[in-house]
Amino acid sequence: MSFFKRLIVNGAYYINTSDAYQKKKTFFYNLLENDTYSYKKYFDLVMITLVFISVAILIREVKSHVNDYLLVFNNIIISIIFLIEYLLRLWISSSVTQVIINQSENDDLLGKKFNLLRAFAEIVRIKFQYIRSFRAIIDLLAVIPFFHQFRLLRIFILFRVFKLFRYARSLQMFISILATKKFEFLTIMIFALIVIAISSILIYVMEANNPNSPIDTLYEAVYWSIVTISTVGYGDITAVTDAGRFVAMGVIIAGIAVLAFTTSIVVSAFTEKIDDIKVTKSIDDLEKLKNIYIICGYENISKEVAKILVGANNKVIVLDEDAQRAKNALEDGLSAFNYDPGSVESYKKLRIDIDTQVKAVLCLRESDVENVYTILTVRSIHKEVFILSLLMNEIHRKKMSFAGANEILYTKQLVGMIAREFVGQPVAFEVIHALMSEYSNIDIEEIVVTQRMLNNFVMVKELNNAKYRVVLLGIYKKNTKRFFFNPLDDSILEEGDFLLVVGNSVFIKEFEKYLYKKTIV
């Protein structure tokens, strides 16, 4: 690998593992895209204000003189702000460094030289995919008034109004609900266009040669048809012949049918999404709560626990992947969500800050396997939150302790606090049991040992995988072409070896990042 290519790859690894860089990128992502971020609403308010200022100045400029400073503010300052926003959105839309790293690792795996041109082509493809998206095009058009010397281009200020759809969540929800009925709306639109086309031609043929008729051109006929089918009835253009009036009656009836069908489609769309709207409103209300108890699963024991907690004026949230159990919790007056407590996505949807809002997570499913994976999921999100788990079978106690439960409640015996520590390598049965379960967040992955990794780690004991709750199942040695199960701590790592690891997918990702983090560029 040439010095220039090596420099690019090393730089990509350095940036990708830099906490300062990742914090900055995460900050701007939250500010621009994350609706759950507390400061995003203030940013959206500022941008909406700038949009209204731009439009107000454009309207004022039509017939009145506008202060030169206001014109500079509108055409240059606001445009620069929108340009910076556009560039930031382009930056956070994808990771350039990750593309370079993936290409480098793939080439290393295949024994090839790093293909910089292919990595560059992939970066261009990903970025262009964002640039041609509808929202990105609107953002770009909103920047065009920056070229204020071209007076005609000032009309593009109107495109800034469309940016309101990006900042207003209610508008986004409204559009997303209507989008579920695209086929129905398309059908109604085609029907309306056919009626307009036929009625325009008919009214033109019947009225154009009458000197008393205001319809003299085909354009006026089309205008009349659109006004009539919409049942607006301006009265500025009307049919004067009997045949024309007969056509008008047919268009009016068709217009009523179009409006009736359109209204029914809109009502149907909102009716189908009413439950989702209620869930969204409930999630919004959660942001204001403190000291929340999250109950995972709503079965016999959890019902009694929920009653006790609610009776003591505690705030309780129930998560259950079973729709009927979640419905039962709602009927019992609890805040319940039909989400899988063993999925990271469920907690992302809730938009809860576990660090400041959650007092404890109670894993009360009457299944040890499901409780274990719920514990693993919660621990992957937050390392310190208090977790209490129900234990149905004593043989699963170690699994729960290893997963990170603070307290384990046996159905036949109350057990004290359990010290959390690494209890040794699990046997193959435990690994297979985890992999064959239905929970997709437990993975088995191969990590190739590169020279970059060897700069930091030489022996197995130095990997520190236990800290990341990742199990090293074995090592495949490239030179001997043999697999070593449960390798000894003093086993030597060599370039090209494969580490076979098992664990929560989030933990594995963090562990792999750690293997490269200490590298000095």
Short mmCIF file of C-alpha atoms in Angstrom, two decimals:
data_model
loop_
_atom_site.label_atom_id
_atom_site.label_comp_id
_atom_site.label_asym_id
_atom_site.label_seq_id
_atom_site.Cartn_x
_atom_site.Cartn_y
_atom_site.Cartn_z
CA MET A 1 0.00 0.00 0.00
CA SER A 2 1.44 3.38 -1.02
CA PHE A 3 2.18 6.06 1.55
CA PHE A 4 -0.73 8.22 0.32
CA LYS A 5 -3.26 5.39 0.53
CA ARG A 6 -1.95 4.31 3.93
CA LEU A 7 -2.29 7.88 5.12
CA ILE A 8 -5.95 7.98 3.99
CA VAL A 9 -6.78 4.66 5.66
CA ASN A 10 -5.01 5.62 8.89
CA GLY A 11 -6.80 8.96 8.85
CA ALA A 12 -10.16 7.21 8.38
CA TYR A 13 -9.49 4.91 11.36
CA TYR A 14 -8.37 7.86 13.45
CA ILE A 15 -11.45 9.94 12.63
CA ASN A 16 -13.83 7.01 13.04
CA THR A 17 -12.51 6.22 16.53
CA SER A 18 -12.13 9.86 17.61
CA ASP A 19 -14.56 10.65 20.43
CA ALA A 20 -14.35 14.39 19.70
CA TYR A 21 -15.28 13.91 16.01
CA GLN A 22 -18.09 11.47 16.78
CA LYS A 23 -19.51 13.78 19.45
CA LYS A 24 -19.61 16.68 16.99
CA LYS A 25 -21.24 14.58 14.30
CA THR A 26 -23.76 13.18 16.77
CA PHE A 27 -24.55 16.70 17.98
CA PHE A 28 -25.33 17.97 14.48
CA TYR A 29 -27.28 14.81 13.65
CA ASN A 30 -29.43 15.29 16.74
CA LEU A 31 -29.88 18.98 16.00
CA LEU A 32 -30.93 18.41 12.39
CA GLU A 33 -32.63 15.02 12.33
CA ASN A 34 -33.41 13.69 15.81
CA ASP A 35 -36.90 14.80 16.85
CA THR A 36 -36.25 13.54 20.38
CA TYR A 37 -33.31 15.91 20.91
CA SER A 38 -34.32 18.66 23.34
CA TYR A 39 -32.65 21.51 21.43
CA LYS A 40 -33.99 20.54 17.99
CA LYS A 41 -37.30 22.29 18.57
CA TYR A 42 -35.47 25.57 19.18
CA PHE A 43 -33.42 25.11 16.01
CA ASP A 44 -36.60 24.34 14.03
CA LEU A 45 -38.27 27.46 15.45
CA VAL A 46 -35.36 29.65 14.33
CA MET A 47 -35.38 28.15 10.82
CA ILE A 48 -39.17 28.56 10.52
CA THR A 49 -38.78 32.21 11.55
CA LEU A 50 -36.16 32.73 8.84
CA VAL A 51 -38.49 31.21 6.25
CA PHE A 52 -41.32 33.58 7.18
CA ILE A 53 -38.96 36.56 7.16
CA SER A 54 -37.79 35.63 3.63
CA VAL A 55 -41.33 35.35 2.31
CA ALA A 56 -42.44 38.58 4.04
CA ILE A 57 -39.56 40.51 2.46
CA LEU A 58 -40.37 39.02 -0.97
CA ILE A 59 -44.02 40.12 -0.67
CA ARG A 60 -43.00 43.59 0.53
CA GLU A 61 -40.57 43.97 -2.36
CA VAL A 62 -43.30 43.55 -5.00
CA LYS A 63 -44.73 47.09 -4.67
CA SER A 64 -42.65 48.81 -2.02
CA HIS A 65 -39.03 49.66 -1.43
CA VAL A 66 -37.26 47.37 1.00
CA ASN A 67 -34.37 48.55 3.14
CA ASP A 68 -31.03 47.54 1.61
CA TYR A 69 -29.92 45.96 4.86
CA LEU A 70 -33.00 43.76 4.87
CA LEU A 71 -32.26 42.69 1.29
CA VAL A 72 -28.69 41.79 2.24
CA PHE A 73 -29.99 39.87 5.25
CA ASN A 74 -32.53 38.01 3.12
CA ASN A 75 -30.47 37.30 0.00
CA ILE A 76 -27.10 36.68 1.60
CA ILE A 77 -27.21 36.05 5.36
CA ILE A 78 -30.26 33.77 5.36
CA SER A 79 -29.04 32.02 2.21
CA ILE A 80 -25.65 31.37 3.84
CA ILE A 81 -27.42 29.91 6.90
CA PHE A 82 -29.44 27.60 4.65
CA LEU A 83 -26.27 26.69 2.71
CA ILE A 84 -24.48 25.73 5.94
CA GLU A 85 -27.51 23.66 6.95
CA TYR A 86 -27.49 21.94 3.55
CA LEU A 87 -23.78 21.08 3.82
CA LEU A 88 -24.22 19.78 7.38
CA ARG A 89 -27.09 17.53 6.29
CA LEU A 90 -24.94 16.25 3.42
CA TRP A 91 -22.15 15.52 5.91
CA ILE A 92 -24.25 13.57 8.39
CA SER A 93 -26.20 11.69 5.71
CA SER A 94 -23.46 9.03 5.56
CA SER A 95 -19.97 8.24 6.87
CA VAL A 96 -17.11 8.72 4.41
CA THR A 97 -14.58 7.24 6.82
CA GLN A 98 -16.66 4.08 7.28
CA VAL A 99 -16.74 3.54 3.51
CA ILE A 100 -12.94 3.79 3.37
CA ILE A 101 -12.53 1.45 6.33
CA ASN A 102 -14.92 -1.14 4.86
CA GLN A 103 -13.12 -1.05 1.51
CA SER A 104 -9.73 -1.40 3.22
CA GLU A 105 -10.84 -4.36 5.35
CA ASN A 106 -12.49 -6.10 2.40
CA ASP A 107 -9.34 -5.70 0.31
CA ASP A 108 -7.19 -6.97 3.20
CA LEU A 109 -9.47 -9.97 3.60
CA LEU A 110 -9.14 -10.82 -0.09
CA GLY A 111 -5.38 -10.21 -0.05
CA LYS A 112 -5.65 -7.29 -2.48
CA LYS A 113 -4.23 -3.79 -2.45
CA PHE A 114 -6.49 -1.04 -1.16
CA ASN A 115 -8.67 0.23 -4.03
CA LEU A 116 -8.97 3.96 -3.37
CA LEU A 117 -10.84 4.62 -6.62
CA ARG A 118 -13.58 2.13 -5.72
CA ALA A 119 -13.93 3.65 -2.24
CA PHE A 120 -14.19 7.12 -3.80
CA ALA A 121 -16.85 5.91 -6.27
CA GLU A 122 -18.88 4.43 -3.41
CA ILE A 123 -18.65 7.71 -1.48
CA VAL A 124 -19.89 9.65 -4.53
CA ARG A 125 -22.75 7.18 -5.03
CA ILE A 126 -23.93 7.43 -1.42
CA LYS A 127 -23.71 11.22 -1.31
CA PHE A 128 -25.47 11.60 -4.68
CA GLN A 129 -28.24 9.35 -3.42
CA TYR A 130 -28.90 11.94 -0.71
CA ILE A 131 -28.47 14.95 -3.04
CA ARG A 132 -31.20 13.72 -5.38
CA SER A 133 -33.71 13.13 -2.57
CA PHE A 134 -36.77 15.41 -2.52
CA ARG A 135 -35.86 17.14 0.75
CA ALA A 136 -32.28 17.77 -0.36
CA ILE A 137 -33.50 19.31 -3.64
CA ILE A 138 -35.81 21.67 -1.71
CA ASP A 139 -32.91 22.62 0.58
CA LEU A 140 -30.72 23.38 -2.45
CA LEU A 141 -33.39 25.47 -4.18
CA ALA A 142 -33.79 27.49 -0.98
CA VAL A 143 -30.12 28.47 -1.27
CA ILE A 144 -30.38 29.76 -4.85
CA PRO A 145 -31.51 33.32 -3.83
CA PHE A 146 -27.90 33.70 -2.61
CA PHE A 147 -27.20 34.68 -6.23
CA HIS A 148 -29.20 37.85 -5.68
CA GLN A 149 -27.76 39.69 -8.68
CA PHE A 150 -30.11 37.59 -10.82
CA ARG A 151 -33.43 39.11 -9.87
CA LEU A 152 -35.42 36.27 -11.42
CA LEU A 153 -33.80 33.81 -9.03
CA ARG A 154 -35.33 35.61 -6.06
CA ILE A 155 -38.56 33.78 -6.82
CA PHE A 156 -36.83 30.67 -5.45
CA ILE A 157 -37.36 32.18 -2.00
CA LEU A 158 -40.81 30.60 -2.25
CA PHE A 159 -39.14 27.19 -2.14
CA ARG A 160 -38.13 28.02 1.43
CA VAL A 161 -41.80 27.61 2.36
CA PHE A 162 -41.49 23.90 1.50
CA LYS A 163 -38.76 23.64 4.14
CA LEU A 164 -41.52 24.06 6.72
CA PHE A 165 -42.36 20.40 6.07
CA ARG A 166 -38.91 19.50 7.40
CA TYR A 167 -39.26 21.46 10.64
CA ALA A 168 -42.96 20.98 11.53
CA ARG A 169 -43.61 17.48 12.91
CA SER A 170 -47.38 17.86 12.57
CA LEU A 171 -47.04 18.56 8.83
CA GLN A 172 -44.74 15.57 8.45
CA MET A 173 -47.26 13.34 10.21
CA PHE A 174 -50.10 14.70 8.05
CA ILE A 175 -48.18 13.99 4.83
CA SER A 176 -47.11 10.52 5.99
CA ILE A 177 -50.71 9.59 6.81
CA LEU A 178 -51.98 10.73 3.41
CA ALA A 179 -49.09 8.91 1.71
CA THR A 180 -50.58 5.60 2.85
CA LYS A 181 -53.44 6.22 0.41
CA LYS A 182 -51.35 7.08 -2.65
CA PHE A 183 -53.15 4.61 -4.91
CA GLU A 184 -56.61 5.87 -3.94
CA PHE A 185 -55.62 9.53 -4.43
CA LEU A 186 -54.06 8.69 -7.79
CA THR A 187 -57.26 6.99 -8.90
CA ILE A 188 -59.40 10.00 -7.89
CA MET A 189 -56.97 12.37 -9.61
CA ILE A 190 -57.12 10.41 -12.87
CA PHE A 191 -60.92 10.41 -12.72
CA ALA A 192 -60.98 14.18 -12.09
CA LEU A 193 -58.56 14.86 -14.96
CA ILE A 194 -60.68 12.80 -17.35
CA VAL A 195 -63.81 14.72 -16.32
CA ILE A 196 -61.99 18.05 -16.72
CA ALA A 197 -60.65 17.11 -20.16
CA ILE A 198 -64.01 15.91 -21.49
CA SER A 199 -66.03 18.77 -20.00
CA SER A 200 -63.52 21.38 -21.25
CA ILE A 201 -63.82 20.15 -24.82
CA LEU A 202 -67.62 19.84 -24.63
CA ILE A 203 -68.16 23.32 -23.15
CA TYR A 204 -65.72 24.83 -25.68
CA VAL A 205 -67.55 23.22 -28.63
CA MET A 206 -70.97 24.32 -27.33
CA GLU A 207 -70.12 27.83 -26.11
CA ALA A 208 -67.19 29.19 -28.17
CA ASN A 209 -69.31 30.20 -31.19
CA ASN A 210 -71.96 31.96 -29.08
CA PRO A 211 -71.22 35.72 -28.96
CA ASN A 212 -72.95 36.03 -25.59
CA SER A 213 -70.80 33.35 -23.95
CA PRO A 214 -67.75 34.38 -21.90
CA ILE A 215 -66.02 31.14 -22.95
CA ASP A 216 -64.04 32.07 -26.05
CA THR A 217 -60.83 30.03 -25.76
CA LEU A 218 -59.91 26.51 -24.75
CA TYR A 219 -57.95 27.92 -21.81
CA GLU A 220 -61.12 29.59 -20.49
CA ALA A 221 -62.98 26.30 -20.96
CA VAL A 222 -60.38 24.44 -18.87
CA TYR A 223 -60.53 27.17 -16.20
CA TRP A 224 -64.34 26.90 -16.11
CA SER A 225 -64.17 23.09 -15.79
CA ILE A 226 -61.71 23.20 -12.87
CA VAL A 227 -63.75 25.85 -11.02
CA THR A 228 -66.97 23.92 -11.62
CA ILE A 229 -65.70 20.47 -10.64
CA SER A 230 -64.29 21.94 -7.43
CA THR A 231 -67.81 23.31 -6.69
CA VAL A 232 -66.27 26.71 -5.97
CA GLY A 233 -68.55 28.57 -8.38
CA TYR A 234 -66.89 31.98 -8.84
CA GLY A 235 -69.55 33.03 -11.34
CA ASP A 236 -67.10 34.99 -13.50
CA ILE A 237 -67.48 32.48 -16.35
CA THR A 238 -70.78 30.66 -16.82
CA ALA A 239 -72.47 28.67 -19.58
CA VAL A 240 -75.26 30.53 -21.44
CA THR A 241 -76.56 27.84 -23.80
CA ASP A 242 -78.88 25.02 -22.78
CA ALA A 243 -76.35 22.42 -23.93
CA GLY A 244 -73.61 24.18 -21.95
CA ARG A 245 -75.74 24.25 -18.82
CA PHE A 246 -76.46 20.55 -19.23
CA VAL A 247 -72.72 19.89 -19.32
CA ALA A 248 -72.30 22.10 -16.24
CA MET A 249 -74.82 20.01 -14.27
CA GLY A 250 -72.89 16.84 -15.12
CA VAL A 251 -69.59 18.43 -14.07
CA ILE A 252 -71.10 19.63 -10.77
CA ILE A 253 -72.38 16.12 -9.98
CA ALA A 254 -68.95 14.66 -10.84
CA GLY A 255 -67.34 17.33 -8.64
CA ILE A 256 -69.51 16.37 -5.67
CA ALA A 257 -68.53 12.71 -6.20
CA VAL A 258 -64.81 13.63 -6.35
CA LEU A 259 -65.02 15.68 -3.14
CA ALA A 260 -67.02 12.96 -1.37
CA PHE A 261 -64.54 10.23 -2.32
CA THR A 262 -61.57 12.43 -1.44
CA THR A 263 -63.04 13.22 1.97
CA SER A 264 -63.75 9.54 2.66
CA ILE A 265 -60.16 8.62 1.72
CA VAL A 266 -58.74 11.25 4.09
CA VAL A 267 -61.05 10.15 6.91
CA SER A 268 -60.17 6.49 6.27
CA ALA A 269 -56.43 7.26 6.37
CA PHE A 270 -56.70 9.04 9.72
CA THR A 271 -59.00 6.34 11.14
CA GLU A 272 -56.48 3.63 10.29
CA LYS A 273 -53.66 5.64 11.86
CA ILE A 274 -55.54 6.87 14.94
CA ASP A 275 -53.89 4.24 17.17
CA ASP A 276 -50.45 5.28 15.93
CA ILE A 277 -51.30 8.93 16.58
CA LYS A 278 -52.36 8.07 20.14
CA VAL A 279 -49.10 6.17 20.67
CA THR A 280 -47.11 9.13 19.37
CA LYS A 281 -48.98 11.46 21.73
CA SER A 282 -48.33 9.08 24.64
CA ILE A 283 -44.62 8.98 23.80
CA ASP A 284 -44.51 12.78 23.66
CA ASP A 285 -46.05 12.87 27.13
CA LEU A 286 -43.33 10.54 28.45
CA GLU A 287 -40.67 13.22 27.94
CA LYS A 288 -42.09 15.13 30.90
CA LEU A 289 -42.02 12.21 33.36
CA LYS A 290 -39.36 11.40 35.97
CA ASN A 291 -38.62 8.34 38.14
CA ILE A 292 -40.29 5.91 35.75
CA TYR A 293 -40.56 2.17 36.37
CA ILE A 294 -40.43 0.22 33.11
CA ILE A 295 -42.16 -3.15 33.42
CA CYS A 296 -41.15 -5.61 30.71
CA GLY A 297 -43.97 -8.08 30.15
CA TYR A 298 -47.51 -7.94 31.52
CA GLU A 299 -48.37 -11.33 33.01
CA ASN A 300 -49.59 -12.52 36.41
CA ILE A 301 -46.74 -11.31 38.62
CA SER A 302 -46.17 -8.09 36.69
CA LYS A 303 -49.86 -7.20 37.03
CA GLU A 304 -49.61 -7.36 40.81
CA VAL A 305 -46.34 -5.40 40.82
CA ALA A 306 -47.88 -2.71 38.60
CA LYS A 307 -50.86 -2.35 40.96
CA ILE A 308 -48.56 -1.89 43.95
CA LEU A 309 -46.38 0.68 42.17
CA VAL A 310 -49.35 2.67 40.85
CA GLY A 311 -50.98 2.52 44.27
CA ALA A 312 -47.85 4.18 45.71
CA ASN A 313 -48.18 6.99 43.11
CA ASN A 314 -45.29 5.77 40.98
CA LYS A 315 -45.14 6.26 37.23
CA VAL A 316 -45.24 2.95 35.36
CA ILE A 317 -44.70 2.04 31.70
CA VAL A 318 -45.44 -1.44 30.38
CA LEU A 319 -43.70 -2.96 27.36
CA ASP A 320 -44.98 -6.21 25.89
CA GLU A 321 -44.59 -7.63 22.39
CA ASP A 322 -47.93 -9.43 22.73
CA ALA A 323 -50.71 -7.15 21.48
CA GLN A 324 -53.38 -8.63 23.75
CA ARG A 325 -51.28 -8.26 26.91
CA ALA A 326 -50.43 -4.68 25.98
CA LYS A 327 -54.15 -4.03 25.45
CA ASN A 328 -54.89 -5.53 28.88
CA ALA A 329 -52.40 -3.14 30.45
CA LEU A 330 -54.09 -0.19 28.74
CA GLU A 331 -57.47 -1.35 29.99
CA ASP A 332 -55.99 -1.45 33.50
CA GLY A 333 -55.18 2.24 33.20
CA LEU A 334 -51.44 1.91 32.56
CA SER A 335 -49.24 3.52 29.92
CA ALA A 336 -48.57 0.48 27.76
CA PHE A 337 -46.87 -0.02 24.42
CA ASN A 338 -46.96 -3.02 22.11
CA TYR A 339 -43.15 -3.07 21.84
CA ASP A 340 -40.68 -5.91 22.28
CA PRO A 341 -38.71 -5.18 25.52
CA GLY A 342 -35.86 -7.30 24.13
CA SER A 343 -35.30 -4.96 21.16
CA VAL A 344 -33.15 -1.84 21.18
CA GLU A 345 -35.54 -0.23 18.69
CA SER A 346 -38.34 -0.31 21.27
CA TYR A 347 -36.44 1.99 23.62
CA LYS A 348 -35.47 4.28 20.74
CA LYS A 349 -39.15 4.65 19.87
CA LEU A 350 -39.98 5.56 23.48
CA ARG A 351 -37.45 8.44 23.33
CA ILE A 352 -36.78 8.13 27.07
CA ASP A 353 -33.57 9.34 28.64
CA ILE A 354 -32.82 6.32 30.83
CA ASP A 355 -30.14 8.19 32.75
CA THR A 356 -32.46 10.95 34.00
CA GLN A 357 -35.99 9.53 33.68
CA VAL A 358 -35.90 5.83 34.56
CA LYS A 359 -35.69 4.68 38.17
CA ALA A 360 -35.64 0.94 37.46
CA VAL A 361 -36.32 -1.64 34.78
CA LEU A 362 -38.34 -4.66 35.96
CA CYS A 363 -38.00 -7.78 33.80
CA LEU A 364 -41.07 -9.72 34.92
CA ARG A 365 -41.75 -12.08 32.04
CA GLU A 366 -42.44 -15.65 33.17
CA SER A 367 -39.67 -16.87 30.88
CA ASP A 368 -36.02 -16.76 31.93
CA VAL A 369 -34.81 -16.68 28.32
CA GLU A 370 -36.85 -13.59 27.49
CA ASN A 371 -35.80 -11.89 30.74
CA VAL A 372 -32.12 -12.55 30.00
CA TYR A 373 -32.30 -10.99 26.58
CA THR A 374 -34.26 -8.03 27.89
CA ILE A 375 -31.49 -7.48 30.46
CA LEU A 376 -28.84 -7.69 27.72
CA THR A 377 -30.74 -5.17 25.62
CA VAL A 378 -31.16 -2.68 28.46
CA ARG A 379 -27.50 -3.07 29.45
CA SER A 380 -26.44 -2.37 25.87
CA ILE A 381 -28.27 0.96 26.11
CA HIS A 382 -27.31 1.95 29.65
CA LYS A 383 -24.63 0.47 31.88
CA GLU A 384 -25.85 1.76 35.25
CA VAL A 385 -29.66 1.66 35.33
CA PHE A 386 -31.05 -0.60 38.07
CA ILE A 387 -32.47 -3.86 36.69
CA LEU A 388 -34.57 -6.32 38.67
CA SER A 389 -35.40 -9.63 37.02
CA LEU A 390 -37.80 -12.43 37.80
CA LEU A 391 -36.15 -15.87 37.93
CA MET A 392 -38.25 -18.92 37.13
CA ASN A 393 -35.53 -21.62 37.17
CA GLU A 394 -32.47 -21.58 39.43
CA ILE A 395 -30.17 -22.93 36.69
CA HIS A 396 -30.52 -19.61 34.82
CA ARG A 397 -29.29 -17.46 37.71
CA LYS A 398 -25.73 -17.18 36.39
CA LYS A 399 -26.96 -16.14 32.97
CA MET A 400 -28.99 -13.32 34.47
CA SER A 401 -26.12 -12.22 36.66
CA PHE A 402 -23.71 -12.24 33.74
CA ALA A 403 -26.22 -10.34 31.58
CA GLY A 404 -26.18 -7.52 34.15
CA ALA A 405 -29.18 -7.84 36.48
CA ASN A 406 -28.70 -5.88 39.72
CA GLU A 407 -31.22 -7.94 41.65
CA ILE A 408 -32.74 -11.33 40.90
CA LEU A 409 -36.10 -12.25 42.37
CA TYR A 410 -36.70 -15.99 42.55
CA THR A 411 -40.37 -16.94 42.57
CA LYS A 412 -39.79 -19.20 45.61
CA GLN A 413 -37.10 -17.18 47.38
CA LEU A 414 -36.02 -13.52 47.64
CA VAL A 415 -32.34 -13.22 46.84
CA GLY A 416 -30.12 -10.24 47.81
CA MET A 417 -27.99 -8.14 45.57
CA ILE A 418 -25.77 -10.15 43.20
CA ALA A 419 -22.18 -8.99 42.55
CA ARG A 420 -21.72 -8.58 38.83
CA GLU A 421 -18.51 -10.12 37.57
CA PHE A 422 -17.29 -12.25 34.75
CA VAL A 423 -17.97 -15.83 35.75
CA GLY A 424 -15.75 -17.52 33.18
CA GLN A 425 -16.14 -18.74 29.63
CA PRO A 426 -19.57 -20.27 28.95
CA VAL A 427 -19.75 -23.79 27.63
CA ALA A 428 -20.67 -24.48 24.03
CA PHE A 429 -24.25 -25.37 24.99
CA GLU A 430 -24.87 -21.83 26.28
CA VAL A 431 -23.52 -20.31 23.09
CA ILE A 432 -25.63 -22.53 20.85
CA HIS A 433 -28.70 -21.85 23.03
CA ALA A 434 -28.21 -18.12 22.57
CA LEU A 435 -27.68 -18.35 18.82
CA MET A 436 -30.67 -20.61 18.21
CA SER A 437 -33.07 -18.37 20.12
CA GLU A 438 -35.45 -16.04 18.36
CA TYR A 439 -33.70 -12.91 19.58
CA SER A 440 -31.82 -11.32 16.71
CA ASN A 441 -29.64 -9.03 18.82
CA ILE A 442 -27.35 -11.93 19.82
CA ASP A 443 -24.85 -12.50 17.02
CA ILE A 444 -21.80 -14.54 16.17
CA GLU A 445 -19.20 -12.65 14.15
CA GLU A 446 -15.73 -13.14 12.71
CA ILE A 447 -13.15 -10.42 13.33
CA VAL A 448 -10.01 -10.56 11.20
CA VAL A 449 -6.73 -9.85 13.00
CA THR A 450 -4.87 -7.10 11.13
CA GLN A 451 -1.46 -5.60 11.62
CA ARG A 452 -3.16 -2.50 13.01
CA MET A 453 -4.71 -4.63 15.75
CA LEU A 454 -1.40 -6.36 16.51
CA ASN A 455 0.15 -2.97 17.27
CA ASN A 456 -2.00 -2.98 20.41
CA PHE A 457 -2.67 -6.63 21.23
CA VAL A 458 -0.34 -9.62 20.97
CA MET A 459 -1.97 -12.26 23.19
CA VAL A 460 -5.57 -13.28 23.87
CA LYS A 461 -5.48 -12.09 27.48
CA GLU A 462 -4.83 -8.52 26.28
CA LEU A 463 -8.08 -8.34 24.29
CA ASN A 464 -10.15 -7.58 27.42
CA ASN A 465 -13.31 -8.94 25.76
CA ALA A 466 -14.96 -9.64 29.13
CA LYS A 467 -15.18 -5.90 29.77
CA TYR A 468 -17.40 -5.60 26.71
CA ARG A 469 -19.49 -8.69 27.60
CA VAL A 470 -18.27 -10.42 24.46
CA VAL A 471 -17.42 -14.14 24.52
CA LEU A 472 -14.38 -15.28 22.55
CA LEU A 473 -15.54 -18.66 21.29
CA GLY A 474 -12.33 -19.53 19.48
CA ILE A 475 -9.55 -18.56 17.07
CA TYR A 476 -9.01 -19.78 13.53
CA LYS A 477 -5.26 -19.78 12.84
CA LYS A 478 -4.49 -18.83 9.26
CA ASN A 479 -1.06 -20.48 9.16
CA THR A 480 -2.09 -23.88 10.53
CA LYS A 481 -5.67 -23.72 9.20
CA ARG A 482 -6.96 -25.01 12.55
CA PHE A 483 -9.69 -23.77 14.88
CA PHE A 484 -8.90 -23.52 18.61
CA PHE A 485 -11.96 -23.56 20.88
CA ASN A 486 -11.71 -21.54 24.14
CA PRO A 487 -8.10 -20.42 23.47
CA LEU A 488 -5.66 -20.01 26.37
CA ASP A 489 -4.86 -16.52 27.64
CA ASP A 490 -1.26 -16.74 26.42
CA SER A 491 -2.26 -17.71 22.87
CA ILE A 492 -0.37 -15.56 20.37
CA LEU A 493 -2.33 -13.56 17.79
CA GLU A 494 -1.06 -13.44 14.21
CA GLU A 495 -2.04 -11.36 11.19
CA GLY A 496 -4.78 -13.05 9.19
CA ASP A 497 -6.21 -15.00 12.14
CA PHE A 498 -9.97 -14.89 12.77
CA LEU A 499 -11.54 -14.20 16.16
CA LEU A 500 -14.92 -15.93 16.50
CA VAL A 501 -16.92 -13.89 19.03
CA VAL A 502 -20.43 -14.20 20.44
CA GLY A 503 -22.55 -11.58 22.18
CA ASN A 504 -25.01 -8.76 21.86
CA SER A 505 -24.59 -7.08 18.47
CA VAL A 506 -24.14 -3.67 20.09
CA PHE A 507 -21.42 -5.01 22.43
CA ILE A 508 -19.59 -6.67 19.53
CA LYS A 509 -19.59 -3.41 17.59
CA GLU A 510 -18.11 -1.52 20.55
CA PHE A 511 -15.53 -4.28 21.13
CA GLU A 512 -14.41 -4.18 17.48
CA LYS A 513 -14.11 -0.40 17.67
CA TYR A 514 -11.99 -0.77 20.82
CA LEU A 515 -9.54 -3.10 19.04
CA TYR A 516 -8.50 -0.26 16.75
CA LYS A 517 -8.98 2.70 19.07
CA LYS A 518 -5.50 2.72 20.66
CA THR A 519 -3.70 2.75 17.31
CA ILE A 520 -1.42 5.75 16.81
CA VAL A 521 -1.53 7.19 13.30
#
